[in-house]
PDB file of C-alpha atoms in Angstrom:
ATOM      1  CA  UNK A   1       0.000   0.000   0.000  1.00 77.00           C
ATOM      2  CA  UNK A   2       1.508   3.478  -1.016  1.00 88.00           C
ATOM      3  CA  UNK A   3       1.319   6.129   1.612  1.00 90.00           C
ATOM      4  CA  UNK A   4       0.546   9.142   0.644  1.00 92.00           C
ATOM      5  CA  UNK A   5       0.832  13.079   2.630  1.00 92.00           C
ATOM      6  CA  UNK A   6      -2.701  14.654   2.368  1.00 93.00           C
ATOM      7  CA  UNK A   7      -4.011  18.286   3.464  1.00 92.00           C
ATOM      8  CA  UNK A   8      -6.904  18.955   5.827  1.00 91.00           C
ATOM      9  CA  UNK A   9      -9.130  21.422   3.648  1.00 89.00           C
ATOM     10  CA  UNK A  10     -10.349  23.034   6.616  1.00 86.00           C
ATOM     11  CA  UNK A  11      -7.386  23.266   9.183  1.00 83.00           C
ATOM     12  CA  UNK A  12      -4.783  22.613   6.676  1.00 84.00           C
ATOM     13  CA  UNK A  13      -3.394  19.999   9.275  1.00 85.00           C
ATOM     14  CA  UNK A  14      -0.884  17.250   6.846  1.00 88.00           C
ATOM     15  CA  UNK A  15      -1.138  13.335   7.500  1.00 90.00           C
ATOM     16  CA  UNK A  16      -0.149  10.373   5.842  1.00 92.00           C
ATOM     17  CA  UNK A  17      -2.480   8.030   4.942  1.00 92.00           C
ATOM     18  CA  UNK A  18      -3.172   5.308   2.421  1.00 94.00           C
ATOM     19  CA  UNK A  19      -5.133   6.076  -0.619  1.00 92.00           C
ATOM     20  CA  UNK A  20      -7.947   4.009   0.614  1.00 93.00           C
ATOM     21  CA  UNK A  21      -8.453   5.725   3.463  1.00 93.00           C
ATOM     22  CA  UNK A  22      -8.306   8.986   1.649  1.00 93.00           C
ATOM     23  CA  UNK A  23     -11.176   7.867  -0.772  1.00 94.00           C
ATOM     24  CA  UNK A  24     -13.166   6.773   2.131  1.00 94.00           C
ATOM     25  CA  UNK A  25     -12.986  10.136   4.201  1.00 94.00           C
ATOM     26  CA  UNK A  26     -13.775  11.594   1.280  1.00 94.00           C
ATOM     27  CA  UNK A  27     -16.649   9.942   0.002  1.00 94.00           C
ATOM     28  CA  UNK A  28     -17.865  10.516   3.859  1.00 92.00           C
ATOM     29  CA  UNK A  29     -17.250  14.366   3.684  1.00 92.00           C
ATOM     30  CA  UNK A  30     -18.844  16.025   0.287  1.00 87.00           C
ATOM     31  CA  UNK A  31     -15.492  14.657  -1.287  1.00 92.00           C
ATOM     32  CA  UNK A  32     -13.187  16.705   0.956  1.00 92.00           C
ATOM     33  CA  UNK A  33     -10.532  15.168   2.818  1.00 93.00           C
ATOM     34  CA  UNK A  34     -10.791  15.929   6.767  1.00 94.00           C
ATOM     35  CA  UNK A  35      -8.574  15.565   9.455  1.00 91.00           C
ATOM     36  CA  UNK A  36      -9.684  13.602  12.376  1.00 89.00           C
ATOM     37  CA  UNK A  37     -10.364  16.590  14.868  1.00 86.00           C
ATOM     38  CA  UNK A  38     -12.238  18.177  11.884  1.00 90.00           C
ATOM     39  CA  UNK A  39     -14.396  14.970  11.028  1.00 92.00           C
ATOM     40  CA  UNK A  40     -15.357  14.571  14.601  1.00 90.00           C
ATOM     41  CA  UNK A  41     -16.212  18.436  14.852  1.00 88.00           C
ATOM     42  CA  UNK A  42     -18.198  17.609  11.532  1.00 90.00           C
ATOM     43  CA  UNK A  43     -20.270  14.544  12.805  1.00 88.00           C
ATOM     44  CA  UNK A  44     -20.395  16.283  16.026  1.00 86.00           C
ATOM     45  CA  UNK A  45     -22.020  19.201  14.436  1.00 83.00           C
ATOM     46  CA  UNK A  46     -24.294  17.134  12.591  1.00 85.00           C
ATOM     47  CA  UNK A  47     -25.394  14.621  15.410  1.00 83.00           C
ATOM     48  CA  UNK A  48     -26.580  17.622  17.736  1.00 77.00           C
ATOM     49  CA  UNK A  49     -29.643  18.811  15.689  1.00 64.00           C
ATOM     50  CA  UNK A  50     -29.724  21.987  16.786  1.00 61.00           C
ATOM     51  CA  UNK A  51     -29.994  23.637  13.640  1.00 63.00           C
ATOM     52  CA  UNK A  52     -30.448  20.853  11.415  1.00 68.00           C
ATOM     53  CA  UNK A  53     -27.482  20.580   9.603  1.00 72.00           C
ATOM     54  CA  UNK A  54     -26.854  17.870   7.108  1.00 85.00           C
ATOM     55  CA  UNK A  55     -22.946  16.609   5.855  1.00 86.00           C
ATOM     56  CA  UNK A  56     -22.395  19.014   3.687  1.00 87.00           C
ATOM     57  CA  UNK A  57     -23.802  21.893   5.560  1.00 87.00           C
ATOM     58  CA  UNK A  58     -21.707  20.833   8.575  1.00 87.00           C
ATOM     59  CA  UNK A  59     -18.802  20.853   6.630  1.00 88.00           C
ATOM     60  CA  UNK A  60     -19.101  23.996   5.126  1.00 88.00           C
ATOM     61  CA  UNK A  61     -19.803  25.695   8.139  1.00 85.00           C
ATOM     62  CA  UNK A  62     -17.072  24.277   9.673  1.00 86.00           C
ATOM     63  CA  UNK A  63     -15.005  25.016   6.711  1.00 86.00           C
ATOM     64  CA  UNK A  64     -15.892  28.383   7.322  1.00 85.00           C
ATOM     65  CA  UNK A  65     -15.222  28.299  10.939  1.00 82.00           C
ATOM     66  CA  UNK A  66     -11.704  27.454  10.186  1.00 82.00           C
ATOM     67  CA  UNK A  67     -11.398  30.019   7.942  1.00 79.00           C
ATOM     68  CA  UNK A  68     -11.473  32.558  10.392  1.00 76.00           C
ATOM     69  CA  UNK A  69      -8.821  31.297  12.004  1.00 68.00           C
ATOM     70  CA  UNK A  70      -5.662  31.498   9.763  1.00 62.00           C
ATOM     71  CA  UNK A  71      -3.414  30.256  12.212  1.00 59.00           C
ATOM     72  CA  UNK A  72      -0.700  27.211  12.641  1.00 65.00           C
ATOM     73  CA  UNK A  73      -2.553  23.986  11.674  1.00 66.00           C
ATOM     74  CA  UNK A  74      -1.276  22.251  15.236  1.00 70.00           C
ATOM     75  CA  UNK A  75      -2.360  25.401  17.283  1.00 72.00           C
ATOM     76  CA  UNK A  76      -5.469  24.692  15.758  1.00 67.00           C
ATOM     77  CA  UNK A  77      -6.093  21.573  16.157  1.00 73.00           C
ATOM     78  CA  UNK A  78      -5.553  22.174  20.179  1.00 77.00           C
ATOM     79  CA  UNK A  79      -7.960  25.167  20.124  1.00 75.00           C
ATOM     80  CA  UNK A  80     -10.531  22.472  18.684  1.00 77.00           C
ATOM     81  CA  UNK A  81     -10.177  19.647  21.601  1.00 81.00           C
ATOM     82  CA  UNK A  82     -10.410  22.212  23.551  1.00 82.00           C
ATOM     83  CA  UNK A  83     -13.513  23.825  22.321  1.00 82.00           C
ATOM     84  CA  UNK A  84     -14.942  20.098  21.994  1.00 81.00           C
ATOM     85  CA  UNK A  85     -13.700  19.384  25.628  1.00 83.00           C
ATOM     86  CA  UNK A  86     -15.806  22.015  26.600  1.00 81.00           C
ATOM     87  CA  UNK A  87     -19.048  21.097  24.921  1.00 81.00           C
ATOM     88  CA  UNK A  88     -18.780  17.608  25.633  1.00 79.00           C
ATOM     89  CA  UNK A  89     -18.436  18.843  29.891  1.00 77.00           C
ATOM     90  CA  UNK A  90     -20.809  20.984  29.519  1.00 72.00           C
ATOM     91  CA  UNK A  91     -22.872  18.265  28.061  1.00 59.00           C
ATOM     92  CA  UNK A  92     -22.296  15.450  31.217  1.00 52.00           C
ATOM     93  CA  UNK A  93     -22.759  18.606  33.780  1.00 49.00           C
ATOM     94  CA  UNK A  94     -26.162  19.284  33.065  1.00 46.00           C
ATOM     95  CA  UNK A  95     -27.588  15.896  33.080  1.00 44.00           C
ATOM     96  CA  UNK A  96     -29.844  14.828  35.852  1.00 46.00           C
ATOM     97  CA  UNK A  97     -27.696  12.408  37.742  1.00 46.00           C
ATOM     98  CA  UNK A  98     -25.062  14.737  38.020  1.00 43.00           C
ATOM     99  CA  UNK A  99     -24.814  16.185  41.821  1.00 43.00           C
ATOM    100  CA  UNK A 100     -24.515  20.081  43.067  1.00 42.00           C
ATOM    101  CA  UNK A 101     -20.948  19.242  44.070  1.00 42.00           C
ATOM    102  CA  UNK A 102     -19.541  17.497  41.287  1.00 43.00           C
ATOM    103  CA  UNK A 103     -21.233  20.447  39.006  1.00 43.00           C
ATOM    104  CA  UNK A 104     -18.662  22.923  39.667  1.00 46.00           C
ATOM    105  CA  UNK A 105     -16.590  23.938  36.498  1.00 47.00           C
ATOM    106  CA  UNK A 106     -13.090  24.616  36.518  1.00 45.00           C
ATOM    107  CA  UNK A 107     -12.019  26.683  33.027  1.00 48.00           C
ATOM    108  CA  UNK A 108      -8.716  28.140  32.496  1.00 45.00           C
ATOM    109  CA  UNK A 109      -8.202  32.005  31.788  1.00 46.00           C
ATOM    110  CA  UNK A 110      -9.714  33.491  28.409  1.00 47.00           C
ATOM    111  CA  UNK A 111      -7.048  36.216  27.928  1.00 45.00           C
ATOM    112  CA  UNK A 112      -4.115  32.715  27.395  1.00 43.00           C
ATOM    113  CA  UNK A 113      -2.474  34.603  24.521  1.00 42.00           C
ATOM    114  CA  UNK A 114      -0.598  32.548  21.437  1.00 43.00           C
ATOM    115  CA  UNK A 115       2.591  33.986  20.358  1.00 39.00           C
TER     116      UNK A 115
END
């Protein structure tokens, strides 16, 4: 199997992959090839229902999302676990088995600069 080096099209993140697996990302994402972290963010975005996206809505949006964001593809890629950290804890805090002491939230600083 030939490995080949293939660009995230919405953080611009490299990885090396088979072709196989490239087709098969692809096929799953409006023929654009995703990272992982941007897939998940993808199905994530389309598995909450909020505003009824579909695939290729999702990805666009999250495309666009990206976008905005010109910045190093690995600094990106840590501000999106951390932005799906946060959802997904803020998702297990506010169900109903969850007690009043275990509910507090600890969140680091927002002005953490990037240089």
């Amino acid at each position: 199997m030939e490995i080949e080096s293939v660009k995230c099209e919405c953080c611009g993140l490299k990885e090396d992959c088979t072709q196989d697996y490239i087709s098969e990302v692809k096929a799953k994402f409006d023929g654009k090839w995703l990272c992982g972290l941007c897939s998940e963010a993808v199905r994530d975005e389309v598995s909450r229902g909020k505003k009824q996206f579909g695939m290729e809505e999702a990805v666009r949006a999250h495309m666009s999302f990206c976008g905005k964001f010109n910045l190093n593809p690995a600094v990106g890629v840590a501000n999106g676990m951390r932005q799906m950290l946060r959802r997904r804890s803020g998702d297990l805090s506010s169900s109903p088995s969850s007690s009043s002491s275990s509910s507090k939230k600890y969140t680091r600083s927002a002005t953490t600069k990037l240089y």
